[in-house]
Amino acid sequence: MNIVLLGAPGAGKGTQAQRLVRDFGLAHISTGDLLRAAVKNGTELGVQAKAYMDAGDLVPDQLVIDLVKERLSEDDAREGFMLDGFPRNTVQAVTLDSELSALGRELDCALLVDVPFDVIIRRLSSRRTCRSCGHIGTASDETCPVCGGEMYQRDDDKPETIKNRLAVYEKSTSPLVEYYRGQGILKIVDGDRDPDEVYVDTKKALGL
Ligand code: AMP
């Protein structure tokens, strides 16, 4: 099964993706995670991407498209994948469609995790991420509840950057909802609930 996860930053895409990986073993391809790893490792891609990420802007399409193409060709992704944070605009969505069709594959579902903007702002401000395992928690987690690692606040989860990320989402990414609706593969879950409840609907929407 090939899935695109849609939703504003902080909607809970990553949390739902982690559960789907745990239960169904789909390859989780998060462009944000891949880019953060590139920045941490000081690769050429990381050096080029860092300033955009720090500002909450989108990294240039070609850099991200190359990254996704490479990742999609890995063995685990051939069995089925979950794209999280990609595509982020129409150029990326059209490119993804043509890359997949060249491989004789297609998307089965675009799942929108729908959360009102005021809730998103509150969530992002209190979001903390584990440095070791990537678990997504809140400001009340002193250490990671999964692995005991150090929890930190992503630079782009700070208030000044959150505003820009949401503006970028509204302008560039939200039109993809209509794009996938037009393809007849859009499913929507209400993400403004407890993650366990959202997960029940996520599985239902995906027919899992
Ligand atoms: P995320 O973890 O998905 O919120 O991504 C963090 C940051 O990485 C974004 O604010 C962008 O700067 C960059 N990024 C992630 N995915 C993409 C993408 N598909 N296109 C461009 N930039 C991206």
mmCIF file of C-alpha atoms in Angstrom, residues 5 10-23 28 33 82 84 113 123 127-128 134-137 193-196 198-199 202:
data_model
loop_
_atom_site.group_PDB
_atom_site.id
_atom_site.type_symbol
_atom_site.label_atom_id
_atom_site.label_comp_id
_atom_site.label_asym_id
_atom_site.label_seq_id
_atom_site.Cartn_x
_atom_site.Cartn_y
_atom_site.Cartn_z
ATOM 1 C CA LEU A 5 0.036 11.650 4.745
ATOM 2 C CA GLY A 10 1.883 19.287 14.170
ATOM 3 C CA ALA A 11 -1.322 17.643 12.925
ATOM 4 C CA GLY A 12 -0.030 14.280 14.160
ATOM 5 C CA LYS A 13 1.122 12.728 10.863
ATOM 6 C CA GLY A 14 4.344 11.481 12.432
ATOM 7 C CA THR A 15 2.540 9.969 15.411
ATOM 8 C CA GLN A 16 0.093 8.088 13.180
ATOM 9 C CA ALA A 17 2.954 7.024 10.903
ATOM 10 C CA GLN A 18 4.934 5.589 13.841
ATOM 11 C CA ARG A 19 1.930 3.418 14.762
ATOM 12 C CA LEU A 20 1.400 2.234 11.200
ATOM 13 C CA VAL A 21 5.077 1.289 10.983
ATOM 14 C CA ARG A 22 4.830 -0.600 14.277
ATOM 15 C CA ASP A 23 1.706 -2.538 13.269
ATOM 16 C CA HIS A 28 7.992 5.520 6.772
ATOM 17 C CA ASP A 33 13.450 13.452 9.372
ATOM 18 C CA MET A 82 4.037 6.099 3.781
ATOM 19 C CA ASP A 84 5.141 12.010 5.591
ATOM 20 C CA VAL A 113 -5.063 14.431 9.329
ATOM 21 C CA ARG A 123 0.541 21.695 19.932
ATOM 22 C CA ARG A 127 5.961 19.646 21.116
ATOM 23 C CA ARG A 128 9.201 17.989 22.202
ATOM 24 C CA GLY A 134 12.489 10.467 17.419
ATOM 25 C CA HIS A 135 9.487 9.866 19.695
ATOM 26 C CA ILE A 136 7.135 12.854 19.613
ATOM 27 C CA GLY A 137 6.040 14.027 23.059
ATOM 28 C CA ARG A 193 -8.566 13.950 19.371
ATOM 29 C CA ASP A 194 -6.531 11.541 21.416
ATOM 30 C CA PRO A 195 -3.919 9.831 19.138
ATOM 31 C CA ASP A 196 -5.400 6.384 19.950
ATOM 32 C CA VAL A 198 -7.290 9.065 15.589
ATOM 33 C CA TYR A 199 -5.453 5.817 14.933
ATOM 34 C CA THR A 202 -6.742 6.082 10.356
#
